[in-house]
Amino acid sequence: MILPAGYETQALEGARQFVPPNAQKVSGLYGELVDFTYKNPLLLNDIELAMVFHHKFVWIHPFFDGNGRTVV
């Protein structure tokens, strides 16, 4: 495989590995996310709220449950 100059194939020293939530917690985490979105306790504007929703949604989604949906 040919990689562009400077392309890192090793994890950076001190970098953290993402550990997704336990698959059994996903339903509750999505429920909390929906509640947060409807209540908007931080009074975020629509764009900010969409950004927070997307970040949390992606954080919840990639879980190790044996079905291959884990994003690395």
Coordinates of N, CA and C in Angstrom, one line a residue:
M1 N 0.8 -1.2 0.0 CA 0.0 0.0 0.0 C 0.9 1.2 0.0
I2 N 0.5 2.2 -0.8 CA 1.3 3.5 -0.9 C 0.6 4.5 -0.1
L3 N 1.3 5.1 0.9 CA 0.7 6.1 1.8 C 1.3 7.5 1.4
P4 N 0.6 8.6 1.6 CA 1.1 9.9 1.3 C 2.2 10.2 2.3
A5 N 3.1 11.0 1.9 CA 4.2 11.4 2.8 C 3.7 12.0 4.1
G6 N 4.3 11.5 5.2 CA 3.9 12.0 6.5 C 2.7 11.3 7.1
Y7 N 2.1 10.4 6.4 CA 0.9 9.7 6.9 C 1.2 8.8 8.0
E8 N 0.6 9.0 9.2 CA 0.9 8.2 10.4 C 0.1 6.9 10.4
T9 N 0.8 5.8 10.6 CA 0.1 4.5 10.7 C 0.1 4.0 12.1
Q10 N 0.8 4.7 13.0 CA 0.8 4.3 14.4 C 0.0 5.3 15.2
A11 N -0.6 4.8 16.3 CA -1.3 5.8 17.2 C -0.3 6.7 17.8
L12 N -0.7 8.0 18.0 CA 0.2 9.0 18.6 C 0.4 8.7 20.0
E13 N 1.6 9.0 20.5 CA 1.9 8.7 21.9 C 1.0 9.6 22.8
G14 N 0.4 8.9 23.8 CA -0.6 9.6 24.7 C -2.0 9.8 24.1
A15 N -2.2 9.3 22.9 CA -3.6 9.4 22.3 C -4.5 8.4 23.0
R16 N -5.7 8.7 23.1 CA -6.7 7.8 23.8 C -7.5 7.0 22.8
Q17 N -7.7 5.8 23.1 CA -8.5 4.9 22.3 C -10.0 5.1 22.7
F18 N -10.9 5.3 21.7 CA -12.3 5.4 22.0 C -12.9 4.1 22.4
V19 N -13.6 4.1 23.6 CA -14.3 2.9 24.1 C -15.8 3.2 24.0
P20 N -16.5 2.6 23.1 CA -17.9 2.9 23.0 C -18.7 2.4 24.2
P21 N -19.9 2.9 24.4 CA -20.7 2.4 25.5 C -21.1 1.0 25.3
N22 N -21.4 0.4 26.4 CA -21.9 -1.0 26.4 C -23.2 -1.1 25.7
A23 N -23.4 -2.1 24.8 CA -24.6 -2.2 24.0 C -25.9 -2.2 24.8
Q24 N -25.9 -2.6 26.0 CA -27.1 -2.7 26.8 C -27.5 -1.3 27.3
K25 N -26.6 -0.3 27.2 CA -26.8 1.1 27.7 C -27.3 2.0 26.5
V26 N -27.2 1.5 25.3 CA -27.5 2.3 24.1 C -28.9 2.9 24.2
S27 N -29.9 2.1 24.5 CA -31.3 2.5 24.5 C -31.5 3.7 25.4
G28 N -30.9 3.6 26.6 CA -31.1 4.6 27.6 C -30.3 5.9 27.2
L29 N -29.1 5.7 26.6 CA -28.4 6.9 26.2 C -29.1 7.6 25.1
Y30 N -29.7 6.9 24.2 CA -30.5 7.5 23.1 C -31.7 8.3 23.7
G31 N -32.3 7.7 24.7 CA -33.5 8.3 25.4 C -33.0 9.6 26.1
E32 N -31.8 9.6 26.7 CA -31.3 10.8 27.3 C -31.0 11.9 26.3
L33 N -30.5 11.4 25.1 CA -30.2 12.4 24.0 C -31.4 13.0 23.5
V34 N -32.5 12.3 23.3 CA -33.7 12.8 22.8 C -34.3 13.8 23.8
D35 N -34.3 13.4 25.1 CA -34.8 14.3 26.2 C -34.0 15.7 26.2
F36 N -32.7 15.5 26.1 CA -31.8 16.7 26.0 C -32.2 17.6 24.9
T37 N -32.4 17.0 23.7 CA -32.7 17.7 22.5 C -34.0 18.5 22.6
Y38 N -35.0 17.8 23.1 CA -36.3 18.4 23.3 C -36.3 19.5 24.3
K39 N -35.6 19.3 25.4 CA -35.6 20.3 26.5 C -34.7 21.4 26.3
N40 N -33.6 21.2 25.5 CA -32.5 22.2 25.2 C -32.2 23.0 26.4
P41 N -31.7 22.4 27.5 CA -31.4 23.1 28.8 C -30.4 24.2 28.6
L42 N -29.5 24.1 27.7 CA -28.4 25.1 27.5 C -28.9 26.2 26.6
L43 N -30.1 26.2 26.1 CA -30.7 27.2 25.2 C -29.8 27.4 24.0
L44 N -29.4 26.4 23.4 CA -28.6 26.4 22.2 C -29.5 26.8 21.0
N45 N -28.9 27.5 20.0 CA -29.6 27.8 18.8 C -29.7 26.5 18.0
D46 N -30.4 26.5 16.9 CA -30.7 25.3 16.1 C -29.4 24.7 15.6
I47 N -28.4 25.5 15.2 CA -27.2 24.9 14.6 C -26.4 24.3 15.7
E48 N -26.2 25.0 16.9 CA -25.5 24.4 18.0 C -26.1 23.1 18.5
L49 N -27.5 23.1 18.6 CA -28.2 21.9 19.1 C -28.0 20.8 18.1
A50 N -28.0 21.0 16.8 CA -27.7 20.0 15.8 C -26.3 19.4 15.9
M51 N -25.4 20.3 16.2 CA -24.0 19.9 16.3 C -23.8 19.0 17.6
V52 N -24.4 19.4 18.7 CA -24.3 18.6 19.9 C -25.0 17.3 19.7
F53 N -26.2 17.3 19.1 CA -26.9 16.1 18.8 C -26.1 15.1 18.0
H54 N -25.5 15.6 16.9 CA -24.7 14.8 16.0 C -23.5 14.2 16.8
H55 N -22.8 15.0 17.5 CA -21.7 14.5 18.3 C -22.1 13.4 19.2
K56 N -23.1 13.6 20.0 CA -23.5 12.6 21.0 C -24.1 11.3 20.3
F57 N -24.8 11.5 19.2 CA -25.4 10.4 18.4 C -24.2 9.5 17.9
V58 N -23.2 10.1 17.3 CA -22.1 9.3 16.8 C -21.3 8.7 17.9
W59 N -21.2 9.4 19.1 CA -20.5 8.8 20.2 C -21.3 7.5 20.7
I60 N -22.6 7.6 20.7 CA -23.4 6.4 21.2 C -23.4 5.3 20.2
H61 N -23.5 5.6 18.9 CA -23.7 4.6 17.9 C -22.7 3.5 17.7
P62 N -21.4 3.8 17.7 CA -20.4 2.7 17.4 C -20.1 1.9 18.6
F63 N -20.9 0.8 18.8 CA -20.6 0.0 20.0 C -20.2 -1.4 19.6
F64 N -19.5 -2.0 20.5 CA -19.0 -3.4 20.3 C -20.1 -4.4 20.7
D65 N -20.8 -4.9 19.8 CA -21.8 -5.9 20.2 C -21.8 -7.1 19.3
G66 N -20.7 -7.2 18.5 CA -20.5 -8.4 17.6 C -21.2 -8.3 16.3
N67 N -21.8 -7.1 16.0 CA -22.5 -7.0 14.7 C -21.7 -6.2 13.6
G68 N -20.5 -5.8 14.0 CA -19.7 -5.1 13.0 C -19.9 -3.7 12.8
R69 N -20.7 -3.1 13.7 CA -21.0 -1.6 13.5 C -20.0 -0.8 14.2
T70 N -19.0 -1.3 14.8 CA -18.0 -0.5 15.5 C -17.1 0.3 14.5
V71 N -17.1 1.6 14.7 CA -16.3 2.4 13.8 C -14.9 2.6 14.5
V72 N -13.9 2.5 13.7 CA -12.5 2.6 14.3 C -11.9 3.8 13.7

